[in-house]
Amino acid sequence: DTGVSQDPRHKITKRGQNVTFRCDPISEHNRLYWYRQTLGQGPEFLTYFQNEAQLEKSRLLSDRFSAERPKGSFSTLEIQRTEQGDSAMYLCASGPRGEPGYEQYFGPGTRLTVT
Amino acid sequence: AQSVAQPEDQVNVAEGNPLTVKCTYSVSGNPYLFWYVQYPNRGLQFLLKYITGDNLVKGSYGFEAEFNKSQTSFHLKKPSALVSDSALYFCAVRDATGGFKTIFGAGTRLFVKA
């Protein structure tokens, strides 16, 4: 069990640029979440995958955000035309298959700074 | 709609004293409830959860939490605080009767003084 990994750990970009983040979940986990966390707040749910299917997506997520998990393993989160308000920590978490009351295992996060 | 409230931004306690970090929740169905901890420069770590059964659940590092359905609360407790318990604590809820969305509270910073 190598844990959840995220890449890159830090990203600085200029407003208007596109960015893509990668998440590698724990290998036997089929559930995958993306969250956004800003200073002084808890993680805010963005989207949920079960295997390769995106089953739930926050209504707060604008059309500039898209996520994929094409083979049910790693996932990518893309933000198009970044804005300064997108600056935050982006967290990925995975969960095991089967049991409904599962806990989530979090990666270290990708800190995005939009200048 | 689901929601979680952590009414205290910070809790201060002396080492060796009992600690309580409060959490109340709102969910349309039955809740799955969780506590996570975040140490400086480290990712969120799972502490404990309530799924069903006994209202008192025990977790990592000597922490426990009590589920109270009538008060819709899930307070985190520890009988004797350690300086190393100082961290940011998050309560979270997921609706057990449908959906996968997990809602987190804003967090409570615990400061344990030696």
CSV table of C-alpha atoms in Angstrom, one decimal, chain A residues 9 31 33 35 37 40-43 45 48 50 55-56 58 91 99-104 106-108, chain B residues 2 32 34 36 38 41-46 49 51 88 90 94 99-107:
chain,number,residue,atom,x,y,z
A,9,ARG,CA,2.6,19.1,-5.7
A,31,ARG,CA,-13.6,4.9,-5.6
A,33,TYR,CA,-12.8,11.8,-5.1
A,35,TYR,CA,-11.9,18.1,-3.5
A,37,GLN,CA,-9.6,23.3,-0.1
A,40,GLY,CA,-9.5,28.2,6.7
A,41,GLN,CA,-12.0,25.9,5.1
A,42,GLY,CA,-12.6,22.2,4.9
A,43,PRO,CA,-12.4,20.2,1.7
A,45,PHE,CA,-16.5,18.2,-2.8
A,48,TYR,CA,-16.7,11.3,-7.5
A,50,GLN,CA,-16.5,4.7,-9.2
A,55,LEU,CA,-21.2,9.3,-10.7
A,56,GLU,CA,-21.5,12.6,-9.0
A,58,SER,CA,-20.8,19.3,-7.6
A,91,LEU,CA,-7.1,17.1,-3.0
A,99,GLU,CA,-18.4,-1.5,2.0
A,100,PRO,CA,-20.7,1.5,1.9
A,101,GLY,CA,-19.4,3.0,5.1
A,102,TYR,CA,-15.9,3.4,3.7
A,103,GLU,CA,-13.4,6.0,4.8
A,104,GLN,CA,-11.3,8.0,2.4
A,106,PHE,CA,-6.2,11.4,1.0
A,107,GLY,CA,-3.2,12.3,-1.1
A,108,PRO,CA,-0.9,15.2,-0.2
B,2,GLN,CA,-26.1,17.9,3.8
B,32,TYR,CA,-22.2,8.1,7.9
B,34,PHE,CA,-16.2,10.7,10.1
B,36,TYR,CA,-10.2,13.3,10.0
B,38,GLN,CA,-4.6,17.2,9.4
B,41,ASN,CA,2.4,19.9,5.9
B,42,ARG,CA,0.7,16.5,5.9
B,43,GLY,CA,-2.4,15.1,4.2
B,44,LEU,CA,-5.7,14.4,5.8
B,45,GLN,CA,-5.7,11.2,7.9
B,46,PHE,CA,-8.8,9.2,8.9
B,49,LYS,CA,-16.2,6.7,11.8
B,51,ILE,CA,-21.6,3.6,10.5
B,88,LEU,CA,-6.6,20.6,12.6
B,90,PHE,CA,-12.4,17.9,10.4
B,94,ARG,CA,-22.2,11.3,4.0
B,99,GLY,CA,-25.2,9.5,-3.0
B,100,PHE,CA,-21.5,9.6,-2.6
B,101,LYS,CA,-20.9,13.3,-1.8
B,102,THR,CA,-19.1,13.8,1.5
B,103,ILE,CA,-19.4,17.2,3.2
B,104,PHE,CA,-16.7,18.4,5.5
B,105,GLY,CA,-16.9,21.0,8.3
B,106,ALA,CA,-14.6,24.1,8.3
B,107,GLY,CA,-12.3,22.5,10.8
